[in-house]
Each structure stands twice: as C-alpha cells, then as structure tokens.
mmCIF file of C-alpha atoms in Angstrom:
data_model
loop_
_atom_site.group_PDB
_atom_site.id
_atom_site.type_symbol
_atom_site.label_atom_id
_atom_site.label_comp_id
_atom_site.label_asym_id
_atom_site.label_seq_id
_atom_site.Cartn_x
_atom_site.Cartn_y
_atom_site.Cartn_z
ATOM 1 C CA UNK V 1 -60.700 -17.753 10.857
ATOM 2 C CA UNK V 2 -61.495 -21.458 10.309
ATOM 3 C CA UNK V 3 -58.936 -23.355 8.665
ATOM 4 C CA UNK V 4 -59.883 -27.022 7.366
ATOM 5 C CA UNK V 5 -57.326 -29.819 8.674
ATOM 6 C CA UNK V 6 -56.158 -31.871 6.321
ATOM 7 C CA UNK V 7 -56.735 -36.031 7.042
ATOM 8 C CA UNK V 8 -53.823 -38.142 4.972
ATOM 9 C CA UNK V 9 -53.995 -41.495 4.637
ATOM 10 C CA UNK V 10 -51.594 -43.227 6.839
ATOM 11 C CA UNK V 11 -48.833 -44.011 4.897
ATOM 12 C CA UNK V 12 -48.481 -40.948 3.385
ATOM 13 C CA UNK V 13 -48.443 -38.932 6.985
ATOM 14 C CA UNK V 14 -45.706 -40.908 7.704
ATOM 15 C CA UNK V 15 -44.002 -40.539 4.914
ATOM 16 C CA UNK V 16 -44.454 -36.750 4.885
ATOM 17 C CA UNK V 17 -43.708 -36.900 8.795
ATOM 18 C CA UNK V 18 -40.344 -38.695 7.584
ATOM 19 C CA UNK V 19 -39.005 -36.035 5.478
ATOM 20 C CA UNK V 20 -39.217 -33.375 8.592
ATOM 21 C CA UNK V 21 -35.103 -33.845 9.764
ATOM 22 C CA UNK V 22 -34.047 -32.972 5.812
ATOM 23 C CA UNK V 23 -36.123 -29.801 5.721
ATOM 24 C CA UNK V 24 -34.923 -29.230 8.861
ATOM 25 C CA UNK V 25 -31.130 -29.902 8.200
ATOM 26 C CA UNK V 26 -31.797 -27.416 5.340
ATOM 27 C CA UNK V 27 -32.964 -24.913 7.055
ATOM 28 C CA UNK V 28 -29.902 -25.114 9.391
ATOM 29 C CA UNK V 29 -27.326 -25.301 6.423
ATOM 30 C CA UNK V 30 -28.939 -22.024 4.735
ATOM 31 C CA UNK V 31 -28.020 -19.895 8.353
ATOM 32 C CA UNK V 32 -31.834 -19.725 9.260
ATOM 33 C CA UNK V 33 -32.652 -18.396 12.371
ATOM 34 C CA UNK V 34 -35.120 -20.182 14.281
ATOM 35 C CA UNK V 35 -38.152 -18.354 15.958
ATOM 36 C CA UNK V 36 -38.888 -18.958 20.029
ATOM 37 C CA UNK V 37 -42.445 -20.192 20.660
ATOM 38 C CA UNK V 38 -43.522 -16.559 21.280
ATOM 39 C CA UNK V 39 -42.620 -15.413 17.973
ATOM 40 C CA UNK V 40 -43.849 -18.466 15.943
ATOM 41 C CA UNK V 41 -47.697 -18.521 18.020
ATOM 42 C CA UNK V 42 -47.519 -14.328 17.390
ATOM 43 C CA UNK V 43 -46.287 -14.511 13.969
ATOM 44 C CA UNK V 44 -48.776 -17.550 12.743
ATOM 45 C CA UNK V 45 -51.463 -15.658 14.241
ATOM 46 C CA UNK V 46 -51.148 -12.654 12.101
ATOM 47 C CA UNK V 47 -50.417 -13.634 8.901
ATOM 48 C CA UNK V 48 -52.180 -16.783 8.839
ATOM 49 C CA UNK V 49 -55.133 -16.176 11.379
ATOM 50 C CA UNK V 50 -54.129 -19.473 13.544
ATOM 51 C CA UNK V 51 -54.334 -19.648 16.850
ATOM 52 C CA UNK V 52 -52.076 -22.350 18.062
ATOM 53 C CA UNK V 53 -52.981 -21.806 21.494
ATOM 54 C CA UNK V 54 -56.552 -23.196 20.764
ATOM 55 C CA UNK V 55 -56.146 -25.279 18.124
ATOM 56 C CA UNK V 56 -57.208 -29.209 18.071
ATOM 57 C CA UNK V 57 -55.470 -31.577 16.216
ATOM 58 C CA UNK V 58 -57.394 -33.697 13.161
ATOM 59 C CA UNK V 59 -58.082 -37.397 13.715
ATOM 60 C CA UNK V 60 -54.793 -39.179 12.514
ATOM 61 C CA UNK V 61 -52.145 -36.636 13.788
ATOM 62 C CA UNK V 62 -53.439 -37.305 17.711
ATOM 63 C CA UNK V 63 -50.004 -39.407 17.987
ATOM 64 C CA UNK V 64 -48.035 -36.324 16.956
ATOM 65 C CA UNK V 65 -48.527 -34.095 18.966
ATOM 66 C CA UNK V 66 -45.904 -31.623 18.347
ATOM 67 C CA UNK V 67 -47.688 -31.117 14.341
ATOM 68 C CA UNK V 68 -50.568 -29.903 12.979
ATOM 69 C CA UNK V 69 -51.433 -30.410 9.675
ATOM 70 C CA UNK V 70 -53.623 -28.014 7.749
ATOM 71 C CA UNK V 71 -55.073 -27.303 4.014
ATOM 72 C CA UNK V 72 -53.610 -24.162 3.156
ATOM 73 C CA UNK V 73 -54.816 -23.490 -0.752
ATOM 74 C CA UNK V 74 -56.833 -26.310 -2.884
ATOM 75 C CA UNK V 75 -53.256 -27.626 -4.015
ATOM 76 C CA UNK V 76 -51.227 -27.562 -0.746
ATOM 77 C CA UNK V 77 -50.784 -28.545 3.051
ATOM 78 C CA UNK V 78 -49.138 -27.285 5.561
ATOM 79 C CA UNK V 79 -47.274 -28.795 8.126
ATOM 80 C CA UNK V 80 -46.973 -26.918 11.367
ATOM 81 C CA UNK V 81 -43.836 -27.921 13.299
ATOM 82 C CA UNK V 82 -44.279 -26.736 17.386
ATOM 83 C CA UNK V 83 -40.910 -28.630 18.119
ATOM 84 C CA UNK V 84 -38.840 -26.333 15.724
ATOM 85 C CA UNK V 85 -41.022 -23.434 15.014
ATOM 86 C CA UNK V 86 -41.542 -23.693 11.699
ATOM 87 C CA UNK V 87 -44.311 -24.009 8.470
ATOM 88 C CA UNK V 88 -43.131 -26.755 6.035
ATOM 89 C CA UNK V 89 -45.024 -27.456 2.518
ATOM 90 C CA UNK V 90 -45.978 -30.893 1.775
ATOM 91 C CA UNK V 91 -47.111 -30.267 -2.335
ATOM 92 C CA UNK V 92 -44.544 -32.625 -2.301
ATOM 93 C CA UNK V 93 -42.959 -35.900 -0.778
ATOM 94 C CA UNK V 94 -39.173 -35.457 -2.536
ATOM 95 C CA UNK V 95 -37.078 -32.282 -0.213
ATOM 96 C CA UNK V 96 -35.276 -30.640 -3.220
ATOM 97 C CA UNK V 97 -32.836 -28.330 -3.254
ATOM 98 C CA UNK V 98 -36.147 -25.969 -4.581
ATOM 99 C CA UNK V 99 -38.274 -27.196 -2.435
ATOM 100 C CA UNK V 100 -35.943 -26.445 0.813
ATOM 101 C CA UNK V 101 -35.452 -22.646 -1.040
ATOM 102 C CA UNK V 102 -38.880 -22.070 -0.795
ATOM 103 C CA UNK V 103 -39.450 -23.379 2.581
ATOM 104 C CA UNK V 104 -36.634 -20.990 3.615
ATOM 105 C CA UNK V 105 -38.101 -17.978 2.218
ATOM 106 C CA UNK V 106 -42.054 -19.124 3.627
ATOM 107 C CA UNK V 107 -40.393 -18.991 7.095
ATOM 108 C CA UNK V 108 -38.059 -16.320 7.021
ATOM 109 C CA UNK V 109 -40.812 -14.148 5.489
ATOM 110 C CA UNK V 110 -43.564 -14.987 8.273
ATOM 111 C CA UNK V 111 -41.437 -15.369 11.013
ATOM 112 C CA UNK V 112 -38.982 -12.804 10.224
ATOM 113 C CA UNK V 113 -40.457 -10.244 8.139
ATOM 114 C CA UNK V 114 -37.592 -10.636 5.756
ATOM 115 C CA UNK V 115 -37.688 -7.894 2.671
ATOM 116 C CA UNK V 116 -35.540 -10.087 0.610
ATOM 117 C CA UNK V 117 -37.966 -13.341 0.951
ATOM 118 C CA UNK V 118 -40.712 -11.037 0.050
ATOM 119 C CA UNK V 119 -38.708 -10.438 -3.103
ATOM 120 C CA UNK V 120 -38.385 -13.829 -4.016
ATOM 121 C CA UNK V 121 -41.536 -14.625 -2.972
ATOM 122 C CA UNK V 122 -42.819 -12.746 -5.207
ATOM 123 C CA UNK V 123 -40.770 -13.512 -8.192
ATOM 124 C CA UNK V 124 -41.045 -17.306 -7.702
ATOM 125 C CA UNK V 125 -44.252 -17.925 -5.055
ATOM 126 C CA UNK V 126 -46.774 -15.331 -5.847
ATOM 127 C CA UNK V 127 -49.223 -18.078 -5.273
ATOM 128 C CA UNK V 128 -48.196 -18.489 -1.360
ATOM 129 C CA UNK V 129 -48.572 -14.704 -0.936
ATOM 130 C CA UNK V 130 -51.742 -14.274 -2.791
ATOM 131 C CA UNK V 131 -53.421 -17.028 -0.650
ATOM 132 C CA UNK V 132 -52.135 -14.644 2.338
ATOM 133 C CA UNK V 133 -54.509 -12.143 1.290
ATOM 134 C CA UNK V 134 -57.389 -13.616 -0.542
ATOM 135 C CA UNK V 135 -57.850 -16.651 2.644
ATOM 136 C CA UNK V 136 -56.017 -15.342 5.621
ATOM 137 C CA UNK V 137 -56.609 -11.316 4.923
ATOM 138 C CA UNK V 138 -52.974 -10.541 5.527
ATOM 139 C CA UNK V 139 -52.826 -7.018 3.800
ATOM 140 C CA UNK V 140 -50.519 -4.777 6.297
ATOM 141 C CA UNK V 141 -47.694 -4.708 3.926
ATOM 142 C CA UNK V 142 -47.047 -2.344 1.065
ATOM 143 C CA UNK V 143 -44.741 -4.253 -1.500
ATOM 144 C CA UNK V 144 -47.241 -7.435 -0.783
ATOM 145 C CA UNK V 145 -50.017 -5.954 -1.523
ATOM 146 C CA UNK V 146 -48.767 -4.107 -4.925
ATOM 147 C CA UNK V 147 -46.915 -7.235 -6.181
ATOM 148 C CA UNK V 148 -50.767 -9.535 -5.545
ATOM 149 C CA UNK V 149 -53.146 -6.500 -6.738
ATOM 150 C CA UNK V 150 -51.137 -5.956 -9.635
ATOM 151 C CA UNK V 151 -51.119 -9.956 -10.568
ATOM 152 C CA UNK V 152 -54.788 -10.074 -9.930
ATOM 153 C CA UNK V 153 -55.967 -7.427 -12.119
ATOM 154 C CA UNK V 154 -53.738 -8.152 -14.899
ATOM 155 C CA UNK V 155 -55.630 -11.630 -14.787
ATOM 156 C CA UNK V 156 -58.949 -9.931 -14.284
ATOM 157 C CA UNK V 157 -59.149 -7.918 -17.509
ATOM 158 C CA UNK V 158 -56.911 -10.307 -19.664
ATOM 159 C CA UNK V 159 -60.205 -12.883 -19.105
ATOM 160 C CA UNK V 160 -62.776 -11.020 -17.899
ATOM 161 C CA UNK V 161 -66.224 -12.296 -17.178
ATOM 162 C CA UNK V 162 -69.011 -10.126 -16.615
ATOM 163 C CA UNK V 163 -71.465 -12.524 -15.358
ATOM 164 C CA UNK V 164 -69.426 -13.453 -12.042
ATOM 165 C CA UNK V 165 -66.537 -11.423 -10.194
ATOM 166 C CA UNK V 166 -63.840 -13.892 -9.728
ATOM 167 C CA UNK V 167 -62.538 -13.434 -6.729
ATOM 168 C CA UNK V 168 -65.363 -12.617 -4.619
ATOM 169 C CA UNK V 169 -63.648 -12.378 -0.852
ATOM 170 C CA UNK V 170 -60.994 -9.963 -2.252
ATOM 171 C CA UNK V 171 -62.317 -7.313 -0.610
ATOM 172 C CA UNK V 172 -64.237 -8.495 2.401
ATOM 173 C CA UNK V 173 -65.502 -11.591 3.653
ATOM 174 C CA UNK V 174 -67.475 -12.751 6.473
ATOM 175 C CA UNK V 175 -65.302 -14.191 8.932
ATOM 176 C CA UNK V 176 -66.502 -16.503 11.715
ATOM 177 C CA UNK V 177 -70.272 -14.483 11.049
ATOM 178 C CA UNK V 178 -68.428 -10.900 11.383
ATOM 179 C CA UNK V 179 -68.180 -8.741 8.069
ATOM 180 C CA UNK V 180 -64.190 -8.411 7.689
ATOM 181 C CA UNK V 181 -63.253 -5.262 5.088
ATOM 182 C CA UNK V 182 -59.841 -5.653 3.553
ATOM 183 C CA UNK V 183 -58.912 -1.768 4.169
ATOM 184 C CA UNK V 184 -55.506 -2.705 3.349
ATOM 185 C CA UNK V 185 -56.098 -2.536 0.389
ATOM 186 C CA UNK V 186 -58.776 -0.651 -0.370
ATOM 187 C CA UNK V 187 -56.246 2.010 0.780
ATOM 188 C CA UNK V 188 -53.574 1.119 -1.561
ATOM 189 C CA UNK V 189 -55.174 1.143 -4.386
ATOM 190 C CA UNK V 190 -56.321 4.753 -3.594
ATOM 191 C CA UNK V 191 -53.214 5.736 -2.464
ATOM 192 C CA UNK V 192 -51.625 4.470 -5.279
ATOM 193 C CA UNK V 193 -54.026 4.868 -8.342
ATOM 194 C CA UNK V 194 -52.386 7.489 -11.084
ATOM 195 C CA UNK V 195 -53.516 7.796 -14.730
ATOM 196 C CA UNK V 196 -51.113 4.964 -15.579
ATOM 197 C CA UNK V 197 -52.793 2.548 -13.113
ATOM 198 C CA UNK V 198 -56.777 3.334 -12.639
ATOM 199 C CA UNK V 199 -57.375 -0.573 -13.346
ATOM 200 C CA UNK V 200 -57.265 -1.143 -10.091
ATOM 201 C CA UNK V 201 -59.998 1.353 -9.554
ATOM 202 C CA UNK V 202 -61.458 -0.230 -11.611
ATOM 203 C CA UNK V 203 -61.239 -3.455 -10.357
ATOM 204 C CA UNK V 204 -62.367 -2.451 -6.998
ATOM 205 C CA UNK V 205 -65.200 -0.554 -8.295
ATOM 206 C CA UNK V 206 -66.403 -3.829 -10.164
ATOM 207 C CA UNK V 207 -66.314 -5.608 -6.768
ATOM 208 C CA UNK V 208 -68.472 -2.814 -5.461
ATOM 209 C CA UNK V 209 -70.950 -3.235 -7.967
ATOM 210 C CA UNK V 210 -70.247 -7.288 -7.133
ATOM 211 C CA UNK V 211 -71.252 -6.888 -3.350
ATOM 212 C CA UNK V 212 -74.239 -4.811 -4.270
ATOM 213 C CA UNK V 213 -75.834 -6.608 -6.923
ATOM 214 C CA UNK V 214 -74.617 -10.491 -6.523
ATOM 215 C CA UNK V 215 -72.840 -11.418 -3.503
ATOM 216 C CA UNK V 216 -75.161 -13.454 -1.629
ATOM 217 C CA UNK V 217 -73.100 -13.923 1.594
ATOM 218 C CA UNK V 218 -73.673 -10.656 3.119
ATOM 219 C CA UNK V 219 -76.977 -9.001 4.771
ATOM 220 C CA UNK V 220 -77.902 -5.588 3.078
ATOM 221 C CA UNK V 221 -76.405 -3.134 5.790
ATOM 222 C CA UNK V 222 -73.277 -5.277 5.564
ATOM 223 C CA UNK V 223 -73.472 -4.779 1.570
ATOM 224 C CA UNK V 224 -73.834 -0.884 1.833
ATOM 225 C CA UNK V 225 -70.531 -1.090 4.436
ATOM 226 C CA UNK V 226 -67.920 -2.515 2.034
ATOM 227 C CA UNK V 227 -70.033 -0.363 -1.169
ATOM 228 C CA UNK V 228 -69.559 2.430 1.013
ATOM 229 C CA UNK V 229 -66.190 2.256 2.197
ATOM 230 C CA UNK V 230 -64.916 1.229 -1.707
ATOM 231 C CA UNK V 231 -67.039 4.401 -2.852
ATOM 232 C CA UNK V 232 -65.514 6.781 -0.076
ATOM 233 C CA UNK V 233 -61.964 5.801 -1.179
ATOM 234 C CA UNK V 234 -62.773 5.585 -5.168
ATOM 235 C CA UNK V 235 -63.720 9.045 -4.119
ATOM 236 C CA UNK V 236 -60.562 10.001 -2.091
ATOM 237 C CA UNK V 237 -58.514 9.417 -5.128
ATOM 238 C CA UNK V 238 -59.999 11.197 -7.819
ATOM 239 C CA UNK V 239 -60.360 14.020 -5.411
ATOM 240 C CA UNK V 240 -56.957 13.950 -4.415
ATOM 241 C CA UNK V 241 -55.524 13.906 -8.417
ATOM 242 C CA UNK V 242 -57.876 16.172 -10.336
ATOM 243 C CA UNK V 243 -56.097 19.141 -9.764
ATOM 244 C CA UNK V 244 -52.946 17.265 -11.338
ATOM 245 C CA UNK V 245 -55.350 15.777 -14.520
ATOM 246 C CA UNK V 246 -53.519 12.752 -13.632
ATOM 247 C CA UNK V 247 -57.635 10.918 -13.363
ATOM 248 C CA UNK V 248 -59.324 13.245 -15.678
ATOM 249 C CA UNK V 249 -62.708 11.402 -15.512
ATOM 250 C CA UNK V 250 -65.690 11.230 -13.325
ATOM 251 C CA UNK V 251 -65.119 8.749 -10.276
ATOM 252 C CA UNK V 252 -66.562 5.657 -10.535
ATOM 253 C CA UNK V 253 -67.004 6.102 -6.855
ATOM 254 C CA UNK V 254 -69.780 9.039 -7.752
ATOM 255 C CA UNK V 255 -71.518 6.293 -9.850
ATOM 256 C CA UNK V 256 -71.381 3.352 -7.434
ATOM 257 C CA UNK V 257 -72.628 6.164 -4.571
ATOM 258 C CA UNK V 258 -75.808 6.881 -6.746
ATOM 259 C CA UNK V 259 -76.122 2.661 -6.726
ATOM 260 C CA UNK V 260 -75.897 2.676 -3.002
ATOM 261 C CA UNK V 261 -78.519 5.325 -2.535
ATOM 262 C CA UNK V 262 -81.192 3.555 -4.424
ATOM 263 C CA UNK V 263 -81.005 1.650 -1.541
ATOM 264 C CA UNK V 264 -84.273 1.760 0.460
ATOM 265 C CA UNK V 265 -83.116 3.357 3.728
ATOM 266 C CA UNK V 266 -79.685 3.957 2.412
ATOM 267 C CA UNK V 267 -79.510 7.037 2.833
ATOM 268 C CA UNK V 268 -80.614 7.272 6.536
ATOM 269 C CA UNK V 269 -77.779 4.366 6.975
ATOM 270 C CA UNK V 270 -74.887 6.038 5.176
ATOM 271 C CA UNK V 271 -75.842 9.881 7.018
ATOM 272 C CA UNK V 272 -76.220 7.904 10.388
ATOM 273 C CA UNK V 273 -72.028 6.537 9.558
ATOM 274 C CA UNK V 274 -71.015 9.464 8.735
ATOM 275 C CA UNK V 275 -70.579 8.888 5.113
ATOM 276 C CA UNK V 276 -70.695 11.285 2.126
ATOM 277 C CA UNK V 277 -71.434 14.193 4.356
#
C-alpha cells in the first residue's frame, strides 16, 4: 500500500525529533518490552502494510536516517523509530503522561499482540484502530473488528445519507491497481449477525448496492466480485439462522443477487466463479 510521507518544516522536525529520549524513557519506565528488528519490519508490515525494507525516506528526514516519518490519518503522523523499534505519535509536541499511555498501548498492541492494549485501545483510541482497517486493511482479529464495525454502523444510521456511502473503502479498495476485498469482515458480520444485530447486514448490504451503483474506482467485473462475495455471505447468514427465526426476513443478499444479475454478462461471470450455483 502507498503511504504519503509527511514533509515538516524544519523546526518542527527537530523539535518532534527532540522529544524521542522522553517517549522513550517512558516506554522503559512502564516495563515495555522492546521488539528485535525482525519483529518490528514483520509486525509493521502486517498491520500497517509498510515495508521498511523498501522504503525511501521524504526530503527533510535524509539526515536521519534511523526515522521515517509518515501521515498516518488526516490528523496524525507517525514517527517510525529503526534505532528502538518502535511507532511514536506526533499529534502532539508536549510527551504527557497520556500521551506516553497511548504510545505504550500503539506499540505493545502492534508489536506484541497485547489483548489488554486492544482493550484500551478501544475504550480510549478507537480512532487508531479504525484507521487500521479502513487505510491499512488490518481485519484478522475478532475483538478489533467487532469493537470498529460496531462504532461505524452506529454512526452510519444515527446520520445517514442516502446520496453517498460514507466510508467507501470499508469493504474493498483497490490497492496498488489490485482489487483488495476486506473478507475479514465480510465474515464477521455473517458470522456474527443475530436478530439483535442485522444492522450490520445491513450496512454491508448498502455498500453492495454502493459498489454496484456509485463507486467509480472499480472496473465492472471487479464490481460484481466484492457484490458477489457481500451477496454470498448476506446469504450464508440468513441461511444459517432461519431455522432458529432468529433473521425472519428475506436476505437482502437475495435482493442485491437479482441487482448483480441485471448485469449484462453477469451471469456467465458469476456461473464461470462458481457463485450461486
């Protein structure tokens, strides 16, 4: 994935560059355990698609060498530190107490895997984790995915707007020209959907209907591919709960399958994958 780097103005690079030996002393104080190289490069490169192998530094941090700087969200940088194998943020220039909490919990979380930063991740920086998903496509993990989904479709139908699906690489997005499909979840939400929860059908059906009908980014056959997968699953859960009555209703899934096969040469295409047969 390509990740913009961030250019600062010089003062403030070395101001930010300053404040590294606090957040690390911080870090140290708190009992966290430092990754090895191997870990950090592995670790960075699966939740947050970077390959630090390969990576070039921007203009003004060619006299660093041992950072990289790079835009994480529209309100934050990063600060990649090769020396001690860490992520800092840099939303701010003052290292708090809070600020050094959070950093703890960013790297313990990627680097570690830690359950209990992933709880207070999401109770205090559902922000940082949702940007894991909706930018970087990091959707492997179970209580990450329900804490984000959940958050994202209470937003969605407390303001929705017809006229434009709001966040339109949820569920796929072309990556470096390829079509990426965020199975991940796709199959939690159908794995998960009961009577009490079918707005996240719901939501994922709307994207279907999204990809079809507005997105503008993908080529047709790439269209029918995420319609079809979202329609297949859609379809997995109502089949898999009717018996229970937990989803009484007819699958939106059915409906957004009749969409797909108005298709010219739809059919042909989703027989030829091995779809709805």
């Amino acid at each position: 994935m390509k990740i913009k780097q961030t250019d600062m103005d010089e003062n403030t690079l070395n101001e930010c560059l300053f404040q590294i030996p606090f957040y690390i002393e911080g870090l140290r104080v708190r009992n966290y355990s430092f990754p090895d190289v191997h870990t950090f490069r592995e670790r960075i490169k699966k939740t947050i698609r970077i390959d630090m192998s390969t990576v070039h530094q921007c203009a003004n941090m060619l006299d660093y060498p041992q950072f990289l700087l790079f835009t994480f969200s529209d309100y934050e940088d990063i600060l990649f530190s090769k020396q001690e194998n860490i992520i800092l943020p840099l939303s701010t220039l003052e290292v708090t107490d809070s600020i050094i909490e959070r950093t703890l919990h960013w790297n313990n979380f990627i680097f570690h895997n830690n359950n209990n930063s992933l709880t207070w991740l999401i109770e205090n920086d559902l922000p940082f984790l949702t940007q894991l998903i909706i930018s970087f496509g990091y959707d492997i993990n179970y209580k990450l995915n329900k804490a984000v989904l959940q958050q994202l479709s209470k937003n969605y139908f407390s303001s929705k707007n017809t006229s434009e699906f709001p966040y339109p690489n949820l569920f796929a997005i072309k990556n470096s020209g390829k079509l990426e499909i965020r199975k991940g979840l796709i199959q939690y939400i159908a794995g998960n959907s009961t009577c009490d929860n079918t707005q996240l059908l719901q939501l994922l059906y709307d994207y279907g209907c999204h990809i079809l009908h507005t997105a503008i980014e993908f080529s047709l056959e790439e269209k029918l591919q995420v319609a079809a997968y979202i329609a297949h699953y859609i379809e997995l859960c109502y089949s898999k709960n009717k018996e229970t009555g937990l989803i009484p209703t007819t699958p939106p899934g059915s409906f957004l399958k009749k969409e797909l096969l108005s298709y010219p040469a739809a059919k042909e295409w989703l027989e030829k994958n091995n779809f709805y047969k």
